[in-house]
Short mmCIF file of C-alpha atoms and ligand atoms in Angstrom, two decimals:
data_model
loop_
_atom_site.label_atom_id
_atom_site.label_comp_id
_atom_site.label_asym_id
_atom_site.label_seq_id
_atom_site.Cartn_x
_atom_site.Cartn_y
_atom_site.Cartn_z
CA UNK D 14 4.30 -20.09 11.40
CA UNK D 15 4.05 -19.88 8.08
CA UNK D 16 6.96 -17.58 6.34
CA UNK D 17 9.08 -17.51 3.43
CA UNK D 18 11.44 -15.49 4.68
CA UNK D 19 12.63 -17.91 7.08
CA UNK D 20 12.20 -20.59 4.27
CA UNK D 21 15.25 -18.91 2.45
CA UNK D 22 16.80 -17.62 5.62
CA UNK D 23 17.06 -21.47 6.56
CA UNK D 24 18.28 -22.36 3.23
CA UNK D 25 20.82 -19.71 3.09
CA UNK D 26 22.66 -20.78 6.14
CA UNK D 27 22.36 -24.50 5.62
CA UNK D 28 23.69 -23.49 2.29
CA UNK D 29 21.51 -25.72 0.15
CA UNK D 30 21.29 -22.04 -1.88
CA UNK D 31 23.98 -19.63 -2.44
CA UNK D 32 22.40 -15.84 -1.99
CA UNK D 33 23.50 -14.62 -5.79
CA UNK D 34 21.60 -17.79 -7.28
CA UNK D 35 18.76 -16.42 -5.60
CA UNK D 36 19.24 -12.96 -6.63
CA UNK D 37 19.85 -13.69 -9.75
CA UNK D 38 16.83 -16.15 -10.27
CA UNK D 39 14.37 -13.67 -8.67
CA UNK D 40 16.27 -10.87 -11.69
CA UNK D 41 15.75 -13.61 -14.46
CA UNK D 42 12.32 -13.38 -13.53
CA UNK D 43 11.77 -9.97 -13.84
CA UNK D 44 13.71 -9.61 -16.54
CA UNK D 45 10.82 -10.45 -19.21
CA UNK D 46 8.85 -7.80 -17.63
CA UNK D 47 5.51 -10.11 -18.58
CA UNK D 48 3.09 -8.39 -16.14
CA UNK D 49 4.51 -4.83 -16.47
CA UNK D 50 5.57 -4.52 -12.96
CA UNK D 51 9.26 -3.53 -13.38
CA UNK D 52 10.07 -0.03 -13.73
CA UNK D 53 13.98 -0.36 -13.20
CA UNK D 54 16.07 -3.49 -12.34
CA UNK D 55 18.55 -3.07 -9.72
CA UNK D 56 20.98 -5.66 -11.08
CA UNK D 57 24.43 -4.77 -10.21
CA UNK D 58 23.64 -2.74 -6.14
CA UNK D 59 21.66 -6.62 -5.75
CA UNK D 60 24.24 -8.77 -6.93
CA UNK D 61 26.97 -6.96 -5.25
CA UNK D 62 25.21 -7.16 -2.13
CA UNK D 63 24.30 -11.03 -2.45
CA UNK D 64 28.24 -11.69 -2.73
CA UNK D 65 28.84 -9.81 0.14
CA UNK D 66 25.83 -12.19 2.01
CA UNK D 67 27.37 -15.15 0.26
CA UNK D 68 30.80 -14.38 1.95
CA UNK D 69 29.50 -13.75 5.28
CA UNK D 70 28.16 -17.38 4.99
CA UNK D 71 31.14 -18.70 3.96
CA UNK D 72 33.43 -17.29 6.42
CA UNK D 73 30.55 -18.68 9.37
CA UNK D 74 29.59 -15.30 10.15
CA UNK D 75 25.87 -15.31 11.25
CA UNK D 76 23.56 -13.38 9.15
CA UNK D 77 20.05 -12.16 9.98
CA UNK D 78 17.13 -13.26 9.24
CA UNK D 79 16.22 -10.40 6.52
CA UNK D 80 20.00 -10.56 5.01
CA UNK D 81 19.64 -11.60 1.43
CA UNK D 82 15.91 -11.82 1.09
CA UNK D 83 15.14 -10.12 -1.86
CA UNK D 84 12.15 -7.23 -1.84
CA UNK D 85 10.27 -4.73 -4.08
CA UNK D 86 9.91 -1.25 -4.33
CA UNK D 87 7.35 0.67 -5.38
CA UNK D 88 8.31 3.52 -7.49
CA UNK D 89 7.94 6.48 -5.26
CA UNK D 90 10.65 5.57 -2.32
CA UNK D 91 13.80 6.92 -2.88
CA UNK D 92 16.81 4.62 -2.99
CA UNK D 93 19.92 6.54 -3.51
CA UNK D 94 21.43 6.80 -7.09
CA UNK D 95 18.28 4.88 -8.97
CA UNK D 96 15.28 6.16 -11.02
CA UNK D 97 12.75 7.39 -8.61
CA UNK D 98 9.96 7.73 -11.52
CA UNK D 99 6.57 7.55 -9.59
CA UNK D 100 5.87 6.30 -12.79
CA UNK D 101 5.48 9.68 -14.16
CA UNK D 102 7.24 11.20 -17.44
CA UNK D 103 7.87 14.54 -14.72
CA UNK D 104 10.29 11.81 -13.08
CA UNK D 105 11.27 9.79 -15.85
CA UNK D 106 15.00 10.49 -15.46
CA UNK D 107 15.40 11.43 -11.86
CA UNK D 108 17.44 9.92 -9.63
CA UNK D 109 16.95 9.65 -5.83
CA UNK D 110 19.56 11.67 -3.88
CA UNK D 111 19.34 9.99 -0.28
CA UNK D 112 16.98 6.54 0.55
CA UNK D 113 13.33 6.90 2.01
CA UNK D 114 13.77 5.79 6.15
CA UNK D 115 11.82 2.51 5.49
CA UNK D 116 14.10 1.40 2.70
CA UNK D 117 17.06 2.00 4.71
CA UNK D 118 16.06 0.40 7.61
CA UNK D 119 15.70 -2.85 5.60
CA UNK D 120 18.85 -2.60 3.89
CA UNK D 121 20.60 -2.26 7.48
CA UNK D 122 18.83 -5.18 8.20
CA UNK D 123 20.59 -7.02 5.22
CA UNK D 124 16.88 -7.16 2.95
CA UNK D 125 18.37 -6.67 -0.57
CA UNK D 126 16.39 -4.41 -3.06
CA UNK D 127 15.80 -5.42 -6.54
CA UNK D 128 13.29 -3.68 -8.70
CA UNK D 129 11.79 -0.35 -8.47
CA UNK D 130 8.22 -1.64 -8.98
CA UNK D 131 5.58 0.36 -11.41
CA UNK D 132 2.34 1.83 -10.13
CA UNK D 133 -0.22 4.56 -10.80
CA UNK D 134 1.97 7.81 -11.47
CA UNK D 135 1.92 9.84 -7.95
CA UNK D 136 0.07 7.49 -6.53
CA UNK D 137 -3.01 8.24 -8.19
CA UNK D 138 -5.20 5.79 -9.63
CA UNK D 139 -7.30 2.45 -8.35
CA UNK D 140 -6.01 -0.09 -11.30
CA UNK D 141 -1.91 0.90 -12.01
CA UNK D 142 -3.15 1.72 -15.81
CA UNK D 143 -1.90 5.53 -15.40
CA UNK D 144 1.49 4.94 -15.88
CA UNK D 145 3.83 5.89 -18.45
CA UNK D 146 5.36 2.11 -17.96
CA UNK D 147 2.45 0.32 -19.74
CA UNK D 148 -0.50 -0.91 -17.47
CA UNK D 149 0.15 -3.87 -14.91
CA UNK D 150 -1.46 -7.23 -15.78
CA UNK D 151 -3.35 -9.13 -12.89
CA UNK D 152 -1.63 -11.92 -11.66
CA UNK D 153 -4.06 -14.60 -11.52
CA UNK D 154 -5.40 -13.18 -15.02
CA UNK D 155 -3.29 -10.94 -17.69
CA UNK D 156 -6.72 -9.09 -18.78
CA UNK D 157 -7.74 -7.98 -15.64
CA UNK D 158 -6.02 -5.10 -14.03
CA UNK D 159 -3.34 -5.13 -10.65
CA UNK D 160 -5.34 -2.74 -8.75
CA UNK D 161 -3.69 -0.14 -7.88
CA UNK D 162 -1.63 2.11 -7.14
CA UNK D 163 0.48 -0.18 -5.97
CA UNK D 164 -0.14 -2.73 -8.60
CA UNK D 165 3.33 -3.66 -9.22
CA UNK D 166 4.31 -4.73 -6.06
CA UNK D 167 1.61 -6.72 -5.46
CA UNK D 168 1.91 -8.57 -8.45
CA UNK D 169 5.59 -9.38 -8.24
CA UNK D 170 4.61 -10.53 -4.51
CA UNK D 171 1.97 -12.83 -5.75
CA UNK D 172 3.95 -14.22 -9.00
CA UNK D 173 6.96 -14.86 -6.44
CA UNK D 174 9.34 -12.66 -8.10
CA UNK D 175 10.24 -10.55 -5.09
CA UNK D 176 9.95 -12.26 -1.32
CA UNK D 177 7.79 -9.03 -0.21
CA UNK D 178 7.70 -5.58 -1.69
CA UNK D 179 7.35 -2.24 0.19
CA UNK D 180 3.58 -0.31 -1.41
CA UNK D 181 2.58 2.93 -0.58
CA UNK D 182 -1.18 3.55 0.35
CA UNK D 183 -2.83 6.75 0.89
CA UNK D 184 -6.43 5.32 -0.02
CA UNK D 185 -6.15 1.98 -0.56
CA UNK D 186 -3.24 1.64 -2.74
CA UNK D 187 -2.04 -1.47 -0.46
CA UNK D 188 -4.89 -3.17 0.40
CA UNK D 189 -6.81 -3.07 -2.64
CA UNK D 190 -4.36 -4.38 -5.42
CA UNK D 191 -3.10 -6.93 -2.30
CA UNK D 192 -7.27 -8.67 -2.62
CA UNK D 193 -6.98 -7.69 -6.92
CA UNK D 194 -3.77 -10.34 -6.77
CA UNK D 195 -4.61 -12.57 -3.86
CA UNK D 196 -1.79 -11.50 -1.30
CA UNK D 197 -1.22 -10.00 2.23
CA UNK D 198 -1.09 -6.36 2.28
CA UNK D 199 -0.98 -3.97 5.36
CA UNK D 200 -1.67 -0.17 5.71
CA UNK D 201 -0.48 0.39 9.13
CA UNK D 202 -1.40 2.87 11.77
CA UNK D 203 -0.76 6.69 10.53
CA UNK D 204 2.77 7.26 12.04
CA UNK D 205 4.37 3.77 12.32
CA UNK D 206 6.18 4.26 9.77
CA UNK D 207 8.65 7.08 8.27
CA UNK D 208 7.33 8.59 5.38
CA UNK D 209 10.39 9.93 4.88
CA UNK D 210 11.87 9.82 1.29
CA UNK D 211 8.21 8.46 0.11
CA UNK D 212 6.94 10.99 -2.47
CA UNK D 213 4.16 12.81 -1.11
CA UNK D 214 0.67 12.02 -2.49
CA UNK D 215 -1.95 12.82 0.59
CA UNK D 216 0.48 13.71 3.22
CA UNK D 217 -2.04 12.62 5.77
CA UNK D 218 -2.76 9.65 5.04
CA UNK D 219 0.05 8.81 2.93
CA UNK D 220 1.27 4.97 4.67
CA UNK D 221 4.19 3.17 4.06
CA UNK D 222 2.85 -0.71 4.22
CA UNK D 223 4.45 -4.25 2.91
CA UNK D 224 2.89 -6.79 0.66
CA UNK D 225 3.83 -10.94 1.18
CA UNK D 226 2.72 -13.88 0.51
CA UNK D 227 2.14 -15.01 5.03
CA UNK D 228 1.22 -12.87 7.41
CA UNK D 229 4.47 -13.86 9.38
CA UNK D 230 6.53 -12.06 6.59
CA UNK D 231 4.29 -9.52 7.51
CA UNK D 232 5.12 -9.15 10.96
CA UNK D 233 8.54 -9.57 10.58
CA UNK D 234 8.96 -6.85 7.34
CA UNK D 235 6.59 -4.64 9.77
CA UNK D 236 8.73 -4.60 12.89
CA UNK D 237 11.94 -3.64 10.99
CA UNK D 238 10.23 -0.45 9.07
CA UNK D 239 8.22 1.16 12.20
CA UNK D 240 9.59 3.45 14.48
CA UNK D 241 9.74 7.29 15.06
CA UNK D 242 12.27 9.12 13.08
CA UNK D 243 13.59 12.34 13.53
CA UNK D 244 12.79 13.30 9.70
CA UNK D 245 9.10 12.38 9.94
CA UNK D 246 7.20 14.09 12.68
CA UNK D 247 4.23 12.01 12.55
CA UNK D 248 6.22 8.95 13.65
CA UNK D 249 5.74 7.16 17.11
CA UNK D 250 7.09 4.81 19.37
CA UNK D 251 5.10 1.40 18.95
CA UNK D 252 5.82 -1.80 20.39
CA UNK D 253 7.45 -4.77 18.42
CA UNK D 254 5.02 -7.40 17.73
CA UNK D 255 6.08 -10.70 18.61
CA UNK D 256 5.65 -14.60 16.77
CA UNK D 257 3.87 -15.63 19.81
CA UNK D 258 1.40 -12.86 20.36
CA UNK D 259 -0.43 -13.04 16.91
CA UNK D 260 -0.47 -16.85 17.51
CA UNK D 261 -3.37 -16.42 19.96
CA UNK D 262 -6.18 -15.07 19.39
CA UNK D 263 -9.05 -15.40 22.32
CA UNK D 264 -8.77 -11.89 23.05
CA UNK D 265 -10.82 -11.61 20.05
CA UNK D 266 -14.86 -11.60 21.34
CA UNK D 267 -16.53 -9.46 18.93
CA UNK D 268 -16.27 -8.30 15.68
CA UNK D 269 -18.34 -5.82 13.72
CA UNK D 270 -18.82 -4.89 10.18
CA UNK D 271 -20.70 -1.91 8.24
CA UNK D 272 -24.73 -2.76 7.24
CA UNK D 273 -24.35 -0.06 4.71
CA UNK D 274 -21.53 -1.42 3.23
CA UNK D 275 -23.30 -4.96 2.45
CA UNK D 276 -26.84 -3.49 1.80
CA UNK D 277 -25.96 -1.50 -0.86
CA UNK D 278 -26.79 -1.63 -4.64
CA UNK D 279 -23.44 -1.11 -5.39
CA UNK D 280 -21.62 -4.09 -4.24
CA UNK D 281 -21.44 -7.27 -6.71
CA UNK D 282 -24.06 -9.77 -5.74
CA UNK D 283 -21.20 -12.89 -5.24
CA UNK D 284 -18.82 -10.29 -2.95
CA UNK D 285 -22.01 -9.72 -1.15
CA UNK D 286 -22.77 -13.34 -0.32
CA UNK D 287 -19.12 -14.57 -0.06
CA UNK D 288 -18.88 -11.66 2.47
CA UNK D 289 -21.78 -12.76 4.31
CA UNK D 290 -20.85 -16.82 4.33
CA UNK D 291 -17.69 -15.30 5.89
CA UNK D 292 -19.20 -13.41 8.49
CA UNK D 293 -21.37 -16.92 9.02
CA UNK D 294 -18.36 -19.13 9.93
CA UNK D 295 -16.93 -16.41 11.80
CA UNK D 296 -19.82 -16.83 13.62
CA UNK D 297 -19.93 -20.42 14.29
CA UNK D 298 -16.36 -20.55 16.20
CA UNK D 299 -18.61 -18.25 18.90
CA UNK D 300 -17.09 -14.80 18.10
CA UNK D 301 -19.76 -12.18 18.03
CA UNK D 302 -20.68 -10.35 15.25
CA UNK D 303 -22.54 -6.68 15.33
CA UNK D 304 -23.75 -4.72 12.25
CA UNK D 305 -22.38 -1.05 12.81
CA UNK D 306 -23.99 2.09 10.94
CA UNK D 307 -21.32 4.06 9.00
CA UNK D 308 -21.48 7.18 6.24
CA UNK D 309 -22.59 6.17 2.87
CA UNK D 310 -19.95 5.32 0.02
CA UNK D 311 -20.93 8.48 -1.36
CA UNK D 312 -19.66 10.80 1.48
CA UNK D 313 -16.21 9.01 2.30
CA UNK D 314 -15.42 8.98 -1.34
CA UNK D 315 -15.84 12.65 -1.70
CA UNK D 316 -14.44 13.89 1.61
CA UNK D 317 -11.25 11.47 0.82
CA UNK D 318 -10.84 12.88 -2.64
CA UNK D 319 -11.46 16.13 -1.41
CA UNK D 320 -8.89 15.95 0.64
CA UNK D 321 -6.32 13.91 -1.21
CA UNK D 322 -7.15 16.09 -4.24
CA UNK D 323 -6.14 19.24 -1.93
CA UNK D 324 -2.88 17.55 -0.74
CA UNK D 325 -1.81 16.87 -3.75
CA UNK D 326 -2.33 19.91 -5.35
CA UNK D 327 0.13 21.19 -3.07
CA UNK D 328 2.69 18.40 -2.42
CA UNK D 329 3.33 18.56 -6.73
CA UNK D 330 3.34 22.41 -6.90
CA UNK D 331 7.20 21.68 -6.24
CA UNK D 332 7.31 20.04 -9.28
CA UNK D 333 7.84 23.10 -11.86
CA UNK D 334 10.53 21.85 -13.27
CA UNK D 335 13.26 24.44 -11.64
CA UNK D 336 14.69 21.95 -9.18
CA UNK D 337 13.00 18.07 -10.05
CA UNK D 338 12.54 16.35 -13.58
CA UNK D 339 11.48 17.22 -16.94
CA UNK D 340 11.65 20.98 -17.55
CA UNK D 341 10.35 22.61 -20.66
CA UNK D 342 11.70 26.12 -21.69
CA UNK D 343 8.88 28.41 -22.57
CA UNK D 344 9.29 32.39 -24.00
CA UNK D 345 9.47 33.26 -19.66
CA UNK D 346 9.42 31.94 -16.71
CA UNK D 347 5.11 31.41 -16.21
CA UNK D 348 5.23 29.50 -19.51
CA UNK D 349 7.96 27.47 -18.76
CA UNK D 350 5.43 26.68 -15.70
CA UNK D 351 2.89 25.91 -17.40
CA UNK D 352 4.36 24.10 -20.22
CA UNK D 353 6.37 21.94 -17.98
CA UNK D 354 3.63 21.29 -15.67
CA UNK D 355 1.13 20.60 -18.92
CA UNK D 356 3.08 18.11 -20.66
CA UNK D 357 4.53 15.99 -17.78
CA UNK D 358 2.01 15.33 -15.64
CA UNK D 359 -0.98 12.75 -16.96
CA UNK D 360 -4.37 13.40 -17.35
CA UNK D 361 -5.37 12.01 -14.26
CA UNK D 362 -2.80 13.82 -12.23
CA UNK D 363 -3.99 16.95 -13.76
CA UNK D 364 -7.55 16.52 -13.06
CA UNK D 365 -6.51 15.87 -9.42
CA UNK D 366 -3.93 19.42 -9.55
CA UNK D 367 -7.02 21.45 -10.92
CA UNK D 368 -9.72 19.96 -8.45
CA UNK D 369 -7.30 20.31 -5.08
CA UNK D 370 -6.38 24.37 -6.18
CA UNK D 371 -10.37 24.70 -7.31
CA UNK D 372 -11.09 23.23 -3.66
CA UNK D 373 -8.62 25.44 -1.90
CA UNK D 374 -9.45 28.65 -3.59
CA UNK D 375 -10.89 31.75 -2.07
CA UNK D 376 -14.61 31.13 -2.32
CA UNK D 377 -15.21 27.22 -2.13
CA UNK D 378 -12.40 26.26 0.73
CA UNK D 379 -15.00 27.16 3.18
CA UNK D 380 -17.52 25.16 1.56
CA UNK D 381 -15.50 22.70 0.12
CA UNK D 382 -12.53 22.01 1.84
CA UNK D 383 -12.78 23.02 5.16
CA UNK D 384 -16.12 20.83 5.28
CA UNK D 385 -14.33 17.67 4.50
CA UNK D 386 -12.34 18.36 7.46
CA UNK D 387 -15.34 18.31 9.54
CA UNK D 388 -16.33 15.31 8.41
CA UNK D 389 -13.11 13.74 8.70
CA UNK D 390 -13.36 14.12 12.10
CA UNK D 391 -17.07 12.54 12.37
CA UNK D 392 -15.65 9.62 10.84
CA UNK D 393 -12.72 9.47 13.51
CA UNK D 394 -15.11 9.74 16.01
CA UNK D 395 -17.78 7.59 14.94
CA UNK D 396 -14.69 4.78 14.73
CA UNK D 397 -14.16 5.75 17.84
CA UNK D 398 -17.64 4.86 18.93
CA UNK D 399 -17.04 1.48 16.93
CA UNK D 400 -14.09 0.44 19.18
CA UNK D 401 -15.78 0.75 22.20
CA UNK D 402 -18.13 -1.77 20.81
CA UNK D 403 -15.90 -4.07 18.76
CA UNK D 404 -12.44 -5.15 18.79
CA UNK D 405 -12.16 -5.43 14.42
CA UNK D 406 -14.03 -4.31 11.82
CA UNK D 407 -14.46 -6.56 8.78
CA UNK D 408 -15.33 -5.08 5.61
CA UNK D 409 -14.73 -6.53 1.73
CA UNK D 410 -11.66 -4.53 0.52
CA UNK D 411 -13.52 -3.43 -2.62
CA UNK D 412 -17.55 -3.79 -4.03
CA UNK D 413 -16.79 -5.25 -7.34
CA UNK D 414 -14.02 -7.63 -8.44
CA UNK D 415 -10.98 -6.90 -10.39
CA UNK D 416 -12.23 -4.96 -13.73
CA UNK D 417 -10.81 -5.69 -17.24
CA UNK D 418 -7.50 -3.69 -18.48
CA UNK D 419 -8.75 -0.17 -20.18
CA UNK D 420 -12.55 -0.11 -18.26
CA UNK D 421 -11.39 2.23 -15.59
CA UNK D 422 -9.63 4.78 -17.76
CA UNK D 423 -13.26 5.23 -19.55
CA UNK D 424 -14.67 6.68 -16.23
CA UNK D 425 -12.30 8.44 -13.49
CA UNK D 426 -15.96 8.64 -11.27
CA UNK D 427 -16.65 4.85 -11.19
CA UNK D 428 -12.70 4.35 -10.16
CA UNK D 429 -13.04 6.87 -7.73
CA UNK D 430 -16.07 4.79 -6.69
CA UNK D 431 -14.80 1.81 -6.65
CA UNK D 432 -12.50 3.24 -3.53
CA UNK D 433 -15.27 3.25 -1.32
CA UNK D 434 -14.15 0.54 1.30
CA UNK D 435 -10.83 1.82 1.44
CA UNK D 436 -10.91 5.51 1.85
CA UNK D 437 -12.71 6.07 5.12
CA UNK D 438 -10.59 3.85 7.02
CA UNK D 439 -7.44 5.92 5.69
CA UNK D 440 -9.13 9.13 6.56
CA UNK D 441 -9.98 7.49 10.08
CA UNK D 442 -5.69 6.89 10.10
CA UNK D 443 -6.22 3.41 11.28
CA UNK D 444 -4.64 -0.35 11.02
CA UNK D 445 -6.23 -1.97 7.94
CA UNK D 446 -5.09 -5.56 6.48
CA UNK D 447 -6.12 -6.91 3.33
CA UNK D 448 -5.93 -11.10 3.50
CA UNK D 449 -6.56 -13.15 0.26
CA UNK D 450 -9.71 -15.20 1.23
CA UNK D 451 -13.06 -14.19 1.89
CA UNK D 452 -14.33 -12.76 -1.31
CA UNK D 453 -12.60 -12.68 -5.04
CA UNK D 454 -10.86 -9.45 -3.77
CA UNK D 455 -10.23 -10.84 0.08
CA UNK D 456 -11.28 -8.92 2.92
CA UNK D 457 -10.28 -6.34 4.92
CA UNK D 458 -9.27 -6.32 8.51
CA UNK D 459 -9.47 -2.86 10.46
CA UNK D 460 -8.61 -2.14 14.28
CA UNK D 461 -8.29 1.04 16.19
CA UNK D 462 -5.10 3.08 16.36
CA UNK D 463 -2.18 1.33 17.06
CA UNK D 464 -3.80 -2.00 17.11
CA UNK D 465 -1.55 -3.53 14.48
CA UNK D 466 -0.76 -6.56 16.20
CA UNK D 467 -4.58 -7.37 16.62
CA UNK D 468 -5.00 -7.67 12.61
CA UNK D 469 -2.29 -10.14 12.01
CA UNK D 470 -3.54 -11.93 15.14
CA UNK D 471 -6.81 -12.25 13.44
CA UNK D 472 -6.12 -12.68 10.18
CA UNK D 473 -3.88 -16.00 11.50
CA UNK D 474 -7.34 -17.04 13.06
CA UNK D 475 -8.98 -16.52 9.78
CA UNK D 476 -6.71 -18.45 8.04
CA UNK D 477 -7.89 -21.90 9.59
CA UNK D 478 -11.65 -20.49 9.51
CA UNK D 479 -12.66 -19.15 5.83
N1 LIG M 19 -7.14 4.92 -5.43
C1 LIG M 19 -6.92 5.93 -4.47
C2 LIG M 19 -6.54 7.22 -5.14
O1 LIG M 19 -6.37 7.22 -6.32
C3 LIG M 19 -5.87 5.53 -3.50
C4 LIG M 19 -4.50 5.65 -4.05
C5 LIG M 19 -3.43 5.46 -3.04
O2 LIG M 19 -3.67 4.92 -1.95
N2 LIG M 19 -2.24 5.92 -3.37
O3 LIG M 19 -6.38 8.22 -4.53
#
């Protein structure tokens, strides 16, 4: 299968490349910073570790298959002693104190990190323009946006300057810049992953997920990072998924997708009908297809920001400058608060703050919050329902392709909007996988809980089919 990382793995050991010429390519690279994704090189903790990869070589030690394959960060995992930013000015000069679970896990198994990668500040935004790092540019075109949040990631997957990069997505922050740039990107199940040492947007739906260029980098990044973890509570035990499994794919009968997703006024007319051709030659290799009834676009969106709006809210009340970041001495304690609190979080973080406390406060929680709850759990069990019927749900990963650098800052509503195939799948806590073909943003693949291993199966199928 298909797979850079054994590419270089191979090359490494037959030592047609030495590990620090790689490293230090993939750092000249970055270096220029041309598409905005780099928040902080990690030059000297990379280097050092490609000599010590580049000795084990010589000396015929064995190495594994992840040693010396360089990977991306998203700003918002901590890695011990380097900025931890979430592209924020709160964060600006903090440094990590311990390393999120999923980053260590890598770097025991020899993956060297390179870049902390730039995104939308907490985690909030569709496009990685609300940053205080400058605004990603699009990979396949510098005007258009990265998607977001995790726009840098996905862009230094898809330019080739880092072998796969760890995102974060709580809504759609994987899968949605993954289809903006062209690449593989996987929210998996709720709880595969630690979300340990990942700062907390939504804490429940808050995924740890890679981004690659083959879905076999996929797999193999994906098997290394899940696991249960004594520090995350939410984690499980899941199975490893093997080479061989996602090779075949005739367990695969039916598929389904949502009519109200595709008849809708909303979606771009060319999504629509590449979404439908799709569906077509899915069709013609004799899988069945069934059209499945789902909430409107309206509804998930405002139960998910509901929701995410509430989480956050509370996750950032830590930050008040006492024991994190920026702090801003006012004539007493409120008003060093408030002043620290005013000036260092963004606009768009601050419109989330005051609509998650508005939501939670005495008088609308019932009404407000405690109803998106409810209907959280209609949309679990109406995917619930789904399953029984079909074994994936296709869906395009967003209803209008990538929009131009500085549209989406003009209206937070139509960004929030343009989240509606993402969210309810997130709120549902499922297995969703963005691939690049399909549509101009790719299409998503979603499966029922724990059901990983069924997406990359299928999107291997769809790679010979669309
Ligand atoms: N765009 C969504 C939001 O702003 C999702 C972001 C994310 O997954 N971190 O909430």
């Amino acid at each position: 299968m298909e797979s850079q990382i054994r590419e270089i793995h191979q090359q490494l050991v037959e030592k047609k490349i030495t590990c620090t010429d790689l490293i230090q390519a993939k750092l000249d690279l970055l270096k220029p910073n041309a598409y905005n994704t780099v928040n902080s090189l990690l030059e000297n903790l990379a280097l050092e570790k490609a000599k010590k990869v580049d000795e084990k070589i010589k000396n015929k030690q064995e190495i594994g298959l992840l040693e010396g394959i360089p990977f991306g960060i998203k700003d918002v995992y901590m890695l011990q002693g380097t900025f931890t930013t979430a592209s924020s000015k709160f964060l600006k000069n903090y440094k990590a104190p311990y390393t999120a679970s999923a980053i260590q896990k890598l770097i025991d198994a020899g993956a060297i990190p390179i870049v902390k990668e730039n995104c939308d500040s907490f985690g909030h935004g569709s496009s990685s323009e609300n940053t205080i790092f400058g605004a990603v540019k699009n990979a396949l075109n510098k005007d258009l946006v990265a998607g977001g949040s995790s726009g840098g990631s996905a862009v230094n997957v898809a330019k080739n300057y880092t072998t796969f990069s760890i995102g974060g997505d709580t809504g759609g922050s994987v899968r949605q810049p993954s289809g903006y740039n062209k690449v593989y990107g996987l929210k998996p199940t709720y709880g595969r992953v630690s979300r340990f040492g990942l700062l907390a947007y939504a804490s429940s739906t808050d995924c740890v997920g890679p981004i690659a260029t083959t879905i076999e980098d996929v797999r193999i990044v994906l098997n290394v990072i899940s696991g249960v973890d004594a520090k995350d509570q939410t984690t499980y035990l899941s199975n490893e998924i093997s080479e061989k499994e996602i090779s075949r794919y005739d367990d695969i009968k039916t598929i389904g997708y949502f009519k109200n997703f595709i008849e809708n006024e909303a979606i771009d007319a060319t999504i629509k009908s590449d979404f439908l051709a799709s569906i077509e030659k899915i069709k013609s290799k004799g899988i069945n297809v069934k059209m499945l009834d789902f909430f409107d676009s309206e509804t998930l969106v405002s139960t998910y920001y509901t929701l995410a709006m509430a989480e956050t809210a509370s996750n950032l009340s830590r930050l008040d400058g006492t024991n994190y970041g920026n702090r801003m001495e006012g004539k007493n304690l409120k008003e060093s608060y408030s002043s620290t609190r005013s000036e260092n979080f963004s606009e768009e973080t601050k419109r989330r703050i005051v609509g998650g406390n508005q939501v939670l406060s005495q008088g609308f929680s019932d009404e407000i919050y405690t109803k998106a709850l409810s209907i959280r759990d209609q949309i679990s069990e109406n995917f619930e329902k789904d399953f029984q019927e079909v074994d994936i749900i296709l869906s395009p990963v967003t209803p209008n392709p990538q929009p131009k650098i500085g549209e989406s800052l003009k209206n937070p509503l139509a960004m929030y909007l343009s989240d509606s195939y993402t969210v309810g799948f997130s709120l549902g806590q499922l297995p969703t996988f963005t691939i690049p073909q399909g549509t101009a943003t790719g299409i998503q693949l979603t499966a029922a809980k724990n059901n990983d291993e069924l997406l990359l199966k299928f999107a291997n199928f769809l790679k010979e089919v669309l």
